[in-house]
Short mmCIF file of C-alpha atoms and ligand atoms in Angstrom, two decimals:
data_model
loop_
_atom_site.label_atom_id
_atom_site.label_comp_id
_atom_site.label_asym_id
_atom_site.label_seq_id
_atom_site.Cartn_x
_atom_site.Cartn_y
_atom_site.Cartn_z
CA MET P 248 92.85 113.79 139.83
CA ASN P 249 93.36 113.41 136.09
CA ASN P 250 96.06 111.59 134.17
CA ALA P 251 97.39 114.29 131.83
CA LEU P 252 100.93 113.73 133.13
CA ASP P 253 100.83 109.97 133.60
CA GLY P 254 104.27 108.44 133.15
CA LYS P 255 106.06 111.81 133.20
CA VAL P 256 108.97 112.64 135.49
CA ALA P 257 109.19 116.17 136.94
CA LEU P 258 111.69 118.04 139.08
CA VAL P 259 110.66 121.17 141.01
CA THR P 260 113.44 123.22 142.61
CA GLY P 261 112.50 124.62 146.02
CA GLY P 262 109.58 122.28 146.49
CA SER P 263 109.51 122.02 150.28
CA ARG P 264 107.00 124.83 150.81
CA GLY P 265 105.21 127.75 149.19
CA ILE P 266 104.71 127.85 145.43
CA GLY P 267 107.14 124.99 144.77
CA ALA P 268 105.28 122.64 147.11
CA ALA P 269 101.95 123.55 145.47
CA VAL P 270 103.46 122.91 142.03
CA ALA P 271 104.93 119.56 143.10
CA LEU P 272 101.58 118.43 144.52
CA ARG P 273 99.64 119.61 141.48
CA LEU P 274 101.96 117.86 138.99
CA ALA P 275 101.62 114.66 141.03
CA GLU P 276 97.85 115.09 141.06
CA GLU P 277 98.01 115.15 137.26
CA GLY P 278 99.93 111.88 137.26
CA ALA P 279 103.63 112.79 137.29
CA ASP P 280 106.33 111.30 139.47
CA VAL P 281 107.87 114.30 141.20
CA ALA P 282 111.29 115.05 142.61
CA LEU P 283 111.84 118.23 144.57
CA THR P 284 114.86 120.05 145.87
CA PHE P 285 115.17 121.99 149.09
CA GLN P 286 117.86 123.92 150.90
CA ARG P 287 117.14 123.63 154.64
CA SER P 288 113.63 122.30 155.32
CA GLN P 289 114.20 118.56 155.15
CA GLN P 290 111.16 117.67 157.28
CA ARG P 291 108.84 119.79 155.21
CA ALA P 292 110.29 118.41 152.00
CA GLU P 293 109.66 114.89 153.33
CA GLY P 294 106.12 115.96 154.17
CA VAL P 295 105.47 116.94 150.54
CA VAL P 296 107.05 113.65 149.41
CA ASP P 297 104.74 111.70 151.73
CA GLN P 298 101.68 113.50 150.36
CA ILE P 299 102.70 112.65 146.79
CA LYS P 300 103.36 109.01 147.66
CA THR P 301 99.99 108.80 149.39
CA ALA P 302 98.45 109.94 146.10
CA GLY P 303 100.13 106.95 144.43
CA ARG P 304 103.05 108.62 142.65
CA ARG P 305 106.78 108.27 143.09
CA ALA P 306 108.45 111.16 144.94
CA VAL P 307 111.86 112.05 146.28
CA ALA P 308 113.37 115.07 148.02
CA VAL P 309 116.98 116.03 147.27
CA ARG P 310 118.92 118.59 149.28
CA ALA P 311 120.48 120.88 146.67
CA ASP P 312 121.35 124.50 147.34
CA SER P 313 120.57 126.36 144.14
CA ALA P 314 123.57 128.61 144.82
CA ASP P 315 125.75 125.54 144.15
CA PRO P 316 125.65 124.71 140.43
CA ALA P 317 127.15 121.25 140.90
CA ALA P 318 124.44 120.33 143.42
CA VAL P 319 121.73 121.47 141.00
CA VAL P 320 123.17 119.45 138.11
CA ASP P 321 123.61 116.39 140.37
CA ALA P 322 119.94 116.60 141.41
CA VAL P 323 118.81 116.60 137.76
CA ASP P 324 121.15 113.74 136.83
CA GLN P 325 120.13 111.72 139.90
CA VAL P 326 116.44 111.94 139.03
CA ALA P 327 117.00 111.09 135.37
CA GLY P 328 119.30 108.22 136.33
CA GLU P 329 117.04 106.69 138.95
CA TRP P 330 113.72 107.14 137.17
CA GLY P 331 115.02 106.59 133.64
CA ARG P 332 113.61 109.73 132.02
CA PHE P 333 113.16 113.46 132.56
CA ASP P 334 110.18 115.38 131.19
CA ILE P 335 109.41 118.51 133.20
CA LEU P 336 111.74 120.97 134.95
CA VAL P 337 110.26 123.72 137.10
CA ASN P 338 112.89 126.30 138.09
CA ASN P 339 111.16 127.70 141.16
CA ALA P 340 113.70 128.20 143.99
CA GLY P 341 114.36 131.89 144.40
CA ALA P 342 116.39 134.33 146.48
CA PHE P 343 114.35 137.36 147.56
CA LEU P 344 116.30 140.30 148.90
CA LEU P 345 114.97 143.85 149.01
CA ASN P 346 117.18 146.81 149.87
CA PRO P 347 118.02 150.27 148.60
CA LEU P 348 120.70 150.17 145.88
CA GLU P 349 123.44 151.62 148.04
CA GLU P 350 122.91 149.03 150.78
CA LEU P 351 123.27 146.01 148.51
CA SER P 352 126.62 144.23 148.75
CA LEU P 353 128.51 142.40 146.05
CA ASP P 354 128.01 139.15 147.99
CA GLU P 355 124.25 139.69 147.94
CA PHE P 356 124.45 140.39 144.23
CA GLU P 357 126.39 137.14 143.62
CA GLN P 358 124.03 135.08 145.80
CA THR P 359 120.87 136.44 144.15
CA VAL P 360 122.18 135.95 140.63
CA ALA P 361 123.48 132.47 141.53
CA VAL P 362 120.08 131.28 142.77
CA ASN P 363 117.72 133.19 140.46
CA VAL P 364 119.69 133.10 137.20
CA ARG P 365 122.60 130.65 137.22
CA ALA P 366 120.64 127.81 138.82
CA PRO P 367 117.82 127.85 136.22
CA PHE P 368 120.49 128.05 133.50
CA VAL P 369 122.52 125.05 134.69
CA ALA P 370 119.45 123.01 135.67
CA THR P 371 118.02 123.52 132.19
CA GLN P 372 121.35 122.67 130.58
CA ALA P 373 121.42 119.40 132.55
CA ALA P 374 117.73 118.62 132.03
CA VAL P 375 117.68 118.95 128.25
CA ARG P 376 120.41 116.32 127.97
CA HIS P 377 117.84 113.85 129.29
CA MET P 378 114.72 115.22 127.59
CA SER P 379 112.90 113.89 124.56
CA ALA P 380 110.23 115.54 122.41
CA GLY P 381 107.45 116.86 124.63
CA GLY P 382 109.85 118.08 127.32
CA ARG P 383 108.87 121.13 129.34
CA ILE P 384 110.97 123.83 131.01
CA ILE P 385 108.95 126.18 133.21
CA ASN P 386 110.67 129.08 134.94
CA ILE P 387 109.14 130.90 137.89
CA GLY P 388 109.93 134.60 137.66
CA SER P 389 108.13 137.53 139.20
CA ASN P 390 105.80 140.23 137.95
CA VAL P 391 108.20 142.85 139.35
CA ALA P 392 110.24 142.17 136.21
CA GLU P 393 107.43 143.99 134.37
CA ARG P 394 106.21 146.62 136.77
CA ALA P 395 108.32 148.37 139.40
CA VAL P 396 106.00 150.06 141.87
CA PHE P 397 108.11 149.83 145.03
CA PRO P 398 111.70 150.92 145.76
CA GLY P 399 114.26 148.33 146.87
CA PHE P 400 113.61 145.79 144.13
CA SER P 401 116.60 146.52 141.84
CA LEU P 402 118.55 143.30 142.45
CA TYR P 403 115.58 140.96 142.65
CA ALA P 404 113.80 142.50 139.63
CA MET P 405 116.99 142.45 137.58
CA SER P 406 117.56 138.77 138.33
CA LYS P 407 113.98 137.81 137.49
CA THR P 408 114.06 139.85 134.27
CA ALA P 409 116.95 137.66 133.08
CA LEU P 410 114.48 134.77 132.95
CA ILE P 411 112.48 136.53 130.24
CA GLY P 412 115.52 136.49 127.93
CA LEU P 413 116.44 132.94 128.90
CA THR P 414 112.90 131.74 128.27
CA LYS P 415 112.59 133.38 124.87
CA ALA P 416 116.04 132.37 123.63
CA LEU P 417 115.64 128.76 124.74
CA GLY P 418 112.09 128.62 123.43
CA ARG P 419 113.59 129.39 120.04
CA GLU P 420 116.59 127.08 120.47
CA LEU P 421 114.74 124.02 121.74
CA GLY P 422 111.64 124.32 119.57
CA GLY P 423 113.12 122.03 116.94
CA ARG P 424 113.31 119.29 119.56
CA ALA P 425 109.65 119.88 120.56
CA ILE P 426 110.73 121.05 124.01
CA THR P 427 108.84 124.12 125.22
CA VAL P 428 110.23 126.79 127.53
CA ASN P 429 107.93 129.19 129.36
CA LEU P 430 107.92 131.68 132.20
CA VAL P 431 105.26 132.01 134.89
CA ASN P 432 105.42 135.37 136.67
CA PRO P 433 103.54 135.26 139.95
CA GLY P 434 102.37 138.39 141.66
CA ALA P 435 101.96 138.57 145.41
CA THR P 436 101.33 134.99 146.49
CA ASP P 437 100.50 133.92 150.01
CA THR P 438 103.65 132.11 151.19
CA GLU P 439 106.14 132.56 154.02
CA LEU P 440 108.15 134.79 151.68
CA ASN P 441 105.20 137.18 151.29
CA PRO P 442 102.31 136.42 153.65
CA ALA P 443 98.87 137.71 152.69
CA ASP P 444 98.50 139.14 156.20
CA GLY P 445 101.94 140.81 156.14
CA PRO P 446 102.56 144.53 156.79
CA ASN P 447 102.58 145.50 153.08
CA ALA P 448 99.71 143.31 151.94
CA GLU P 449 97.04 146.01 151.88
CA THR P 450 99.21 148.28 149.72
CA ILE P 451 100.07 145.42 147.37
CA ASN P 452 96.41 144.42 147.07
CA GLY P 453 95.63 147.98 145.99
CA PHE P 454 97.85 147.55 142.92
CA THR P 455 96.01 144.42 141.75
CA ALA P 456 92.76 144.36 139.80
CA LEU P 457 91.35 141.47 141.81
CA GLY P 458 92.18 143.02 145.16
CA HIS P 459 93.81 140.05 146.85
CA TYR P 460 96.86 137.77 146.92
CA ALA P 461 97.18 134.60 144.87
CA ASP P 462 97.05 131.25 146.56
CA PRO P 463 100.10 129.09 145.65
CA ALA P 464 97.62 126.74 143.95
CA ASP P 465 96.76 129.54 141.47
CA VAL P 466 100.38 129.60 140.29
CA ALA P 467 100.53 125.80 140.27
CA ALA P 468 97.49 125.68 137.97
CA ALA P 469 99.30 127.75 135.32
CA VAL P 470 102.39 125.56 135.62
CA ALA P 471 100.28 122.39 135.27
CA PHE P 472 98.64 123.78 132.14
CA LEU P 473 102.01 124.55 130.52
CA ALA P 474 103.36 121.15 131.60
CA GLY P 475 100.43 119.23 130.18
CA PRO P 476 99.43 118.26 126.64
CA ASP P 477 97.20 121.35 126.27
CA GLY P 478 100.29 123.57 126.59
CA ARG P 479 102.07 121.97 123.65
CA TYR P 480 101.93 124.97 121.31
CA ILE P 481 103.01 127.60 123.84
CA THR P 482 106.70 128.40 124.00
CA GLY P 483 108.83 131.43 124.86
CA ALA P 484 105.81 132.93 126.58
CA THR P 485 105.35 134.73 129.87
CA ILE P 486 102.14 134.17 131.81
CA ASN P 487 101.43 136.64 134.59
CA VAL P 488 99.53 135.08 137.48
CA ASP P 489 99.21 138.31 139.38
CA GLY P 490 95.57 139.32 139.72
CA GLY P 491 96.10 142.15 137.24
CA PHE P 492 99.07 143.80 139.00
CA THR P 493 100.82 144.39 135.67
CA ILE P 494 97.77 145.69 133.79
P1 NAP Z 587 109.09 130.49 149.89
O1 NAP Z 587 107.76 130.28 150.48
O2 NAP Z 587 110.12 131.28 150.62
O3 NAP Z 587 109.70 129.03 149.51
C1 NAP Z 587 110.96 128.98 148.91
C2 NAP Z 587 111.26 127.56 148.48
O4 NAP Z 587 112.49 127.60 147.75
C3 NAP Z 587 111.49 126.64 149.65
O5 NAP Z 587 111.15 125.32 149.26
C4 NAP Z 587 113.00 126.77 149.88
O6 NAP Z 587 113.61 125.63 150.47
C5 NAP Z 587 113.48 126.88 148.45
N1 NAP Z 587 114.76 127.57 148.36
C6 NAP Z 587 115.04 128.85 148.70
N2 NAP Z 587 116.35 129.10 148.46
C7 NAP Z 587 116.87 127.95 147.96
C8 NAP Z 587 118.16 127.58 147.54
N3 NAP Z 587 119.20 128.43 147.58
N4 NAP Z 587 118.35 126.31 147.10
C9 NAP Z 587 117.32 125.42 147.05
N5 NAP Z 587 116.07 125.73 147.44
C10 NAP Z 587 115.86 126.98 147.90
O7 NAP Z 587 108.99 131.21 148.47
P2 NAP Z 587 107.77 131.27 147.44
O8 NAP Z 587 106.97 132.47 147.78
O9 NAP Z 587 107.10 129.96 147.33
O10 NAP Z 587 108.57 131.62 146.09
C11 NAP Z 587 108.83 130.65 145.09
C12 NAP Z 587 109.27 131.36 143.82
O11 NAP Z 587 108.25 132.27 143.42
C13 NAP Z 587 110.54 132.19 143.97
O12 NAP Z 587 111.32 132.09 142.80
C14 NAP Z 587 110.02 133.61 144.14
O13 NAP Z 587 110.96 134.57 143.72
C15 NAP Z 587 108.80 133.56 143.23
N6 NAP Z 587 107.78 134.58 143.54
C16 NAP Z 587 107.12 134.58 144.72
C17 NAP Z 587 106.17 135.56 144.97
C18 NAP Z 587 105.39 135.66 146.26
O14 NAP Z 587 104.70 136.68 146.47
N7 NAP Z 587 105.41 134.64 147.12
C19 NAP Z 587 105.90 136.54 143.99
C20 NAP Z 587 106.59 136.50 142.79
C21 NAP Z 587 107.53 135.50 142.57
P3 NAP Z 587 113.80 125.50 152.09
O15 NAP Z 587 112.40 125.25 152.61
O16 NAP Z 587 114.69 124.34 152.27
O17 NAP Z 587 114.35 126.80 152.56
#
């Protein structure tokens, strides 16, 4: 444990499992108090909260469906209100739907854009109202925004590509307030969404340089770096944590 984030308050959306849980735990390890949102997995969210509290930091889990903009804004305001500050927002919760173009419905389009694009937008809008100099916005995208090697990714890749524009534009806009905005694009990462022993894993591994999936902790390490004092001069940037998939 180090104390790079001592006294900071962070919120991670979708922190009950997978990459979000790893990020929440890592930020707490670095000293932050961490709130996390979840959609369904209350018990697992409480499990992450317990782990953070055991490590000596404050933690809370808030049920907030990212498809509901009011719920997302309420979660941000609740954390800032109860803990008196807001320093780090990690927009991690994501909707992952793969299908050929002609099989995608308008409802699926709306749901994916609501969770992957609108939620980061409104969460950031709410968060910056509470942030002072040194604030950090970190979006979790996907490397499929940069390299399309499989069919079926049109909706998901489109939604994640929107985060590149959001990150750059807000990096510019918020720079004067010393708030940085960055994008971490994971590649295949071993979670329930994309297990490293899943049916497509061998093919995916073949597209990477390192030949294997990321562990969620690998993505969390990049987020922690951007969130910490050493990341202070990086803004508007995209960091691929993908084992060389996009090379
Ligand atoms: P995961 O294992 O499926 O976990 C998803 C997390 O997000 C859970 O905590 C889940 O909460 C939460 N969540 C999902 N939909 C939500 C919603 N509508 N509202 C609030 N919370 C919601 O996924 P992951 O692999 O960790 O992915 C995390 C992020 O990384 C996503 O943005 C994903 O697109 C991106 N990513 C993942 C990979 C990969 O290979 N795993 C690769 C590139 C990018 P509940 O537990 O309550 O359902």
